Short mmCIF file of C-alpha atoms in Angstrom, two decimals:
data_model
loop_
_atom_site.label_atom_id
_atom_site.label_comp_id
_atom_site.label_asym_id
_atom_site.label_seq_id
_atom_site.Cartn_x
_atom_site.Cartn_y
_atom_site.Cartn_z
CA UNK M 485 0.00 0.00 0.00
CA UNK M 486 1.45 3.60 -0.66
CA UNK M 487 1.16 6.39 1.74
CA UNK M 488 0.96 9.99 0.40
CA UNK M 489 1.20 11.52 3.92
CA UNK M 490 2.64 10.51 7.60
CA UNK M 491 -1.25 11.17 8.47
CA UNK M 492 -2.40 8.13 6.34
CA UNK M 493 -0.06 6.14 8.63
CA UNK M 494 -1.21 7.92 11.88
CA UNK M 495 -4.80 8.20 10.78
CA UNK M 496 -7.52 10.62 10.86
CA UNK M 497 -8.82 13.03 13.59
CA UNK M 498 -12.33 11.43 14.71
CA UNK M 499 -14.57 10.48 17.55
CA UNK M 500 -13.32 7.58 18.28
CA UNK M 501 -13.41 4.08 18.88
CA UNK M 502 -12.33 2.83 15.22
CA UNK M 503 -10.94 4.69 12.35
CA UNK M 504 -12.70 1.69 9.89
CA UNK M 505 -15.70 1.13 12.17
CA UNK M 506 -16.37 5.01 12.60
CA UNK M 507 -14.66 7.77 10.88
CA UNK M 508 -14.79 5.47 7.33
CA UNK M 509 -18.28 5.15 7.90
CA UNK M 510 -18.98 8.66 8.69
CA UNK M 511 -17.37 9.42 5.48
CA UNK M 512 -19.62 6.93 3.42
CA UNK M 513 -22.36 8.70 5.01
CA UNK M 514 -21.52 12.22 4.53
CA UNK M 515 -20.08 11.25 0.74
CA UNK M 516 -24.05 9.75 0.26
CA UNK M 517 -25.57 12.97 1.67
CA UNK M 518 -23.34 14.94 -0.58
CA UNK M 519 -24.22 12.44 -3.43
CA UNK M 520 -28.10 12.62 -2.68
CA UNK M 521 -27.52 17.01 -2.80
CA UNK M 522 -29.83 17.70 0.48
CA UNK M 523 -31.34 16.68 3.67
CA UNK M 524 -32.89 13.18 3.26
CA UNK M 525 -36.71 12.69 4.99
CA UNK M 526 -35.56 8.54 5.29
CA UNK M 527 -32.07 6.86 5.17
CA UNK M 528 -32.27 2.86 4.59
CA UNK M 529 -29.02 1.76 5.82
CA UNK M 530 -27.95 -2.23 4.91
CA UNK M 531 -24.91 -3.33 6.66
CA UNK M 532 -22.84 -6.63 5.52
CA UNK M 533 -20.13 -8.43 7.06
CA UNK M 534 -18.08 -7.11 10.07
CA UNK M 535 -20.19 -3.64 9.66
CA UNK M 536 -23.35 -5.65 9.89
CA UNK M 537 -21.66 -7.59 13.56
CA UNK M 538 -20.67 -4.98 15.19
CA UNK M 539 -22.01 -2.17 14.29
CA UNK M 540 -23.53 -1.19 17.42
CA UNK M 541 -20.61 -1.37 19.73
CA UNK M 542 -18.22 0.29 16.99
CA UNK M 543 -20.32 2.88 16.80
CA UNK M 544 -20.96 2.43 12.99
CA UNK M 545 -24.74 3.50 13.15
CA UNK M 546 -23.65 6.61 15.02
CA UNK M 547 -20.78 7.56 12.63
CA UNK M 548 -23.26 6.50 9.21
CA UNK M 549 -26.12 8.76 10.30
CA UNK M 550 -23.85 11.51 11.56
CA UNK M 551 -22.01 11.53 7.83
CA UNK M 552 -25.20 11.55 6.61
CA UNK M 553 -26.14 14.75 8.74
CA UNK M 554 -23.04 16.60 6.91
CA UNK M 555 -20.96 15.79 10.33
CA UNK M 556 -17.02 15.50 9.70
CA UNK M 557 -15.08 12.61 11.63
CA UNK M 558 -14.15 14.59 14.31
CA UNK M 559 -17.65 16.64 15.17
CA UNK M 560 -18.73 15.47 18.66
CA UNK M 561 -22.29 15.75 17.56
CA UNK M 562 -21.57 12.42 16.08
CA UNK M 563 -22.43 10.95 19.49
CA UNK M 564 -25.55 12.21 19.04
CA UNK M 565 -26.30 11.61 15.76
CA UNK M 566 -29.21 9.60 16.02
CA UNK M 567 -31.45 11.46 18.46
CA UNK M 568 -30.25 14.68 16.11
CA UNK M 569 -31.92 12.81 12.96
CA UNK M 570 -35.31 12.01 14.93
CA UNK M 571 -35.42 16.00 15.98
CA UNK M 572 -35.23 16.49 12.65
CA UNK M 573 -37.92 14.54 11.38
CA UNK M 574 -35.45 12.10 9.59
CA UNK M 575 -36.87 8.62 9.50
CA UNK M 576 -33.14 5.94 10.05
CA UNK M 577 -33.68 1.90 9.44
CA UNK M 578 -30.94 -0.21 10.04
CA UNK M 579 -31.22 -3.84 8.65
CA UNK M 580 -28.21 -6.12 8.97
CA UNK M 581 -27.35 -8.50 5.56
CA UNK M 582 -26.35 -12.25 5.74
CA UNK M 583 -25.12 -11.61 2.16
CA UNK M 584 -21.35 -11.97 2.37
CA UNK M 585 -19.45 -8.98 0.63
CA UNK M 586 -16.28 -8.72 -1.00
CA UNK M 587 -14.82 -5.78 1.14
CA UNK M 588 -16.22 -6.64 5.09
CA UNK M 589 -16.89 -3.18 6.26
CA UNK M 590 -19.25 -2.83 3.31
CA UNK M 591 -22.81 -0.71 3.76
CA UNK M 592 -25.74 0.45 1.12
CA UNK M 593 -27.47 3.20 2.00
CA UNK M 594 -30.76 4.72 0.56
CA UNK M 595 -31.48 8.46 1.10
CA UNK M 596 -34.89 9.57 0.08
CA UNK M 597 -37.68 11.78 -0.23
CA UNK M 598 -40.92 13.21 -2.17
CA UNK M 599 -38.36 14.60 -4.83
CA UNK M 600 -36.24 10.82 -5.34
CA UNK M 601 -34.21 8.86 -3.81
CA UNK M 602 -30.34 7.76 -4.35
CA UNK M 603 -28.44 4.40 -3.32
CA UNK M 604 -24.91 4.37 -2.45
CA UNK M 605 -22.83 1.15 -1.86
CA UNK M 606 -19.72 2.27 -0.08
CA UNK M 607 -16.43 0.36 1.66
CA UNK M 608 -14.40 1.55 4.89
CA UNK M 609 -10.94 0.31 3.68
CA UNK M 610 -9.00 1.18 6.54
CA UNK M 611 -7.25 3.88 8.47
CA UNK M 612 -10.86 6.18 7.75
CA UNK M 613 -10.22 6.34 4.53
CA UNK M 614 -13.15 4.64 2.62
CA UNK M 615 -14.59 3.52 -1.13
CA UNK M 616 -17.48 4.22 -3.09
CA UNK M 617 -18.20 1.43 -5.09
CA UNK M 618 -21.64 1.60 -6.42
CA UNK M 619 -24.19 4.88 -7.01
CA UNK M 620 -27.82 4.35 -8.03
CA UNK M 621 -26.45 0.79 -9.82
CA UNK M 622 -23.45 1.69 -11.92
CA UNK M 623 -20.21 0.24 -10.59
CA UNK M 624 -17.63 2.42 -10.05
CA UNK M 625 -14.51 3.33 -7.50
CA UNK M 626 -14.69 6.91 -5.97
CA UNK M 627 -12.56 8.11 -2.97
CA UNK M 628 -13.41 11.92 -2.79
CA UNK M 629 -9.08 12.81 -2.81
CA UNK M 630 -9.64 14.42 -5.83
CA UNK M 631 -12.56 17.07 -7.78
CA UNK M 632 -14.67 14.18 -9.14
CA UNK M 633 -17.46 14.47 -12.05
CA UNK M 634 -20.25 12.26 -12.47
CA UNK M 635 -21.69 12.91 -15.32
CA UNK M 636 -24.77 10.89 -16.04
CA UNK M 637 -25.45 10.21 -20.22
CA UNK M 638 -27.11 7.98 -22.76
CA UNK M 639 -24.52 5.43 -24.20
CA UNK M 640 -23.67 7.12 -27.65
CA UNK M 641 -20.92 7.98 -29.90
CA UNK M 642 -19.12 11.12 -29.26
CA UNK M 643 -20.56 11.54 -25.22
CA UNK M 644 -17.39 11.08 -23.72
CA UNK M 645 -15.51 13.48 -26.37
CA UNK M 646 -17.65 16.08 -26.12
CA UNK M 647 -17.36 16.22 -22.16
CA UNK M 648 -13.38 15.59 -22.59
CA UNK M 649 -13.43 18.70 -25.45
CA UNK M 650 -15.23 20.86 -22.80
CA UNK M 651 -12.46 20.16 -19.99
CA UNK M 652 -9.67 20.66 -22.61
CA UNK M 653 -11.11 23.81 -23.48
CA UNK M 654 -10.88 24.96 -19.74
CA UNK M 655 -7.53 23.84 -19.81
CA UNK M 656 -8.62 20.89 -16.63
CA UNK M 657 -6.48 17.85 -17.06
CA UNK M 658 -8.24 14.71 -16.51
CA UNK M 659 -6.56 12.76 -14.00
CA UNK M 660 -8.59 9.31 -13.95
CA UNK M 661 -11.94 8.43 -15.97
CA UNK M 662 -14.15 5.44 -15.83
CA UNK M 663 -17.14 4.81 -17.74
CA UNK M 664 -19.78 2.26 -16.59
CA UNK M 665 -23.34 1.90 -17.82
CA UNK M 666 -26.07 -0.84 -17.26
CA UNK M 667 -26.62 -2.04 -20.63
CA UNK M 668 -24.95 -1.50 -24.53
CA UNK M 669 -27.17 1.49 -25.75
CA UNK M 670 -29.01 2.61 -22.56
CA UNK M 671 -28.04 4.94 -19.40
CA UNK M 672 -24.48 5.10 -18.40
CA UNK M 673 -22.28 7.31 -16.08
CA UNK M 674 -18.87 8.78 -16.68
CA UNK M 675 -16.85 9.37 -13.40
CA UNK M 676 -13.53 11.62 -13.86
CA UNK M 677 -11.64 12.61 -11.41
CA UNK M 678 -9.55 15.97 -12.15
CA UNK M 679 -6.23 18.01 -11.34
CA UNK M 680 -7.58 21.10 -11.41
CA UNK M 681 -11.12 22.38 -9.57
CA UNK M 682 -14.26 22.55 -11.64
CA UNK M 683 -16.82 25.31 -11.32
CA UNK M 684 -20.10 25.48 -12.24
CA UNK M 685 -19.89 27.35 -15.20
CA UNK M 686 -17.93 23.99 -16.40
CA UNK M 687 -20.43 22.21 -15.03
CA UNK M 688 -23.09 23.67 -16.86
CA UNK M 689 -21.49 23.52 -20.12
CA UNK M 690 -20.96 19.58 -19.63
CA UNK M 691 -24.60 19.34 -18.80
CA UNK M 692 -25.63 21.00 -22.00
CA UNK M 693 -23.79 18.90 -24.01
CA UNK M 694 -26.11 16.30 -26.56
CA UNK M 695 -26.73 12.97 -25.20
CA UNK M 696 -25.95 14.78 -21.35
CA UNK M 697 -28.26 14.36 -18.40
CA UNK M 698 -26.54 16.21 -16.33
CA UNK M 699 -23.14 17.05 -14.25
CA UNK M 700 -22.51 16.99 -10.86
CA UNK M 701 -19.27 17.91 -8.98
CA UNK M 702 -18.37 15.50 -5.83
CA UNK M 703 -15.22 16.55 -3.95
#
């Protein structure tokens, strides 16, 4: 494994007890908040393999619905973080999966409400840094370290150039880029992760671009 910092080694700043167990799930739930773009009315959260065992004592729950609150690892309302949701009329299910994962710290969650809903499959991989693996059913690998695009699009000739022509033209260098989609010919999603920052003016011109759905920034 490769360290970029001493402080991947140490580990993050967080309400305790685990850096896996809590601060990697608070980021999962604060990347699915971010993800979802508001406060959520109901969260369905599915928890698999060690997440799903001891989840309780780890203070997973906590740490999942305080991410999903737009808490950072170390806010001590974390602690809290379920009695905050109920005052705020935020309806939290827990349901624990004998399905067995491939990562063991793995959890879905579902935020919802009257305006739609959006599932997020994401892995704590250790040291609080965490994985998401799977948004609204396209696979994919996103870790937040860099500006990240999803851009949502039909699968089409000339999608991915035309977003690619729009970041050249801005002069942002794409760093990674993955493309998954569901089916040959159907709805697909372009994640790229970037060097430079995106704004929305870039975002807007992505969104407008034929065969585009839209363009959201996750960072």
């Amino acid at each position: 494994m490769k360290y970029r910092s001493v402080f991947d080694i140490i580990g993050p700043v967080m309400i305790g007890p685990s850096s896996s167990h809590t601060a990697g799930a608070a980021r999962i739930g604060r990347a699915a908040r971010q993800l979802f773009g508001r406060k959520p009315e109901r969260v369905m959260v599915t928890l698999y393999g060690s997440f799903a065992k001891t989840y309780r004592g780890h203070g997973t729950d906590i740490a999942l619905i305080g991410g999903v609150l737009d808490f950072d690892t170390f806010d001590k309302r974390i602690v809290r973080s379920l009695e905050i949701a109920r005052e705020q009329g935020i309806e939290v299910e827990f349901r624990e999966s004998e399905e067995v994962p491939e990562h063991p710290n793995t959890v879905r969650l579902r935020l919802e409400d009257e305006r739609g809903a959006t599932e997020v499959v994401g892995v704590s991989i250790g040291g609080g840094k965490m994985e998401i693996v799977e948004l609204n059913g396209f696979e994919l690998k996103m870790t937040g370290n860099s500006p990240t695009l999803l851009v949502p699009h039909q699968d089409r000739y000339g999608a991915i150039a035309a977003v690619a022509g729009v970041l050249a033209r801005h002069r942002i260098n794409i760093g990674y880029m993955q493309v998954s989609r569901k089916e040959k010919g159907s709805e697909a999603l372009m994640i790229i992760e970037t060097d430079q920052a995106v704004g929305q003016k870039v975002l807007d011109e992505i969104a407008a671009q034929p065969g585009i759905t839209g363009a959201t920034l996750f960072a």
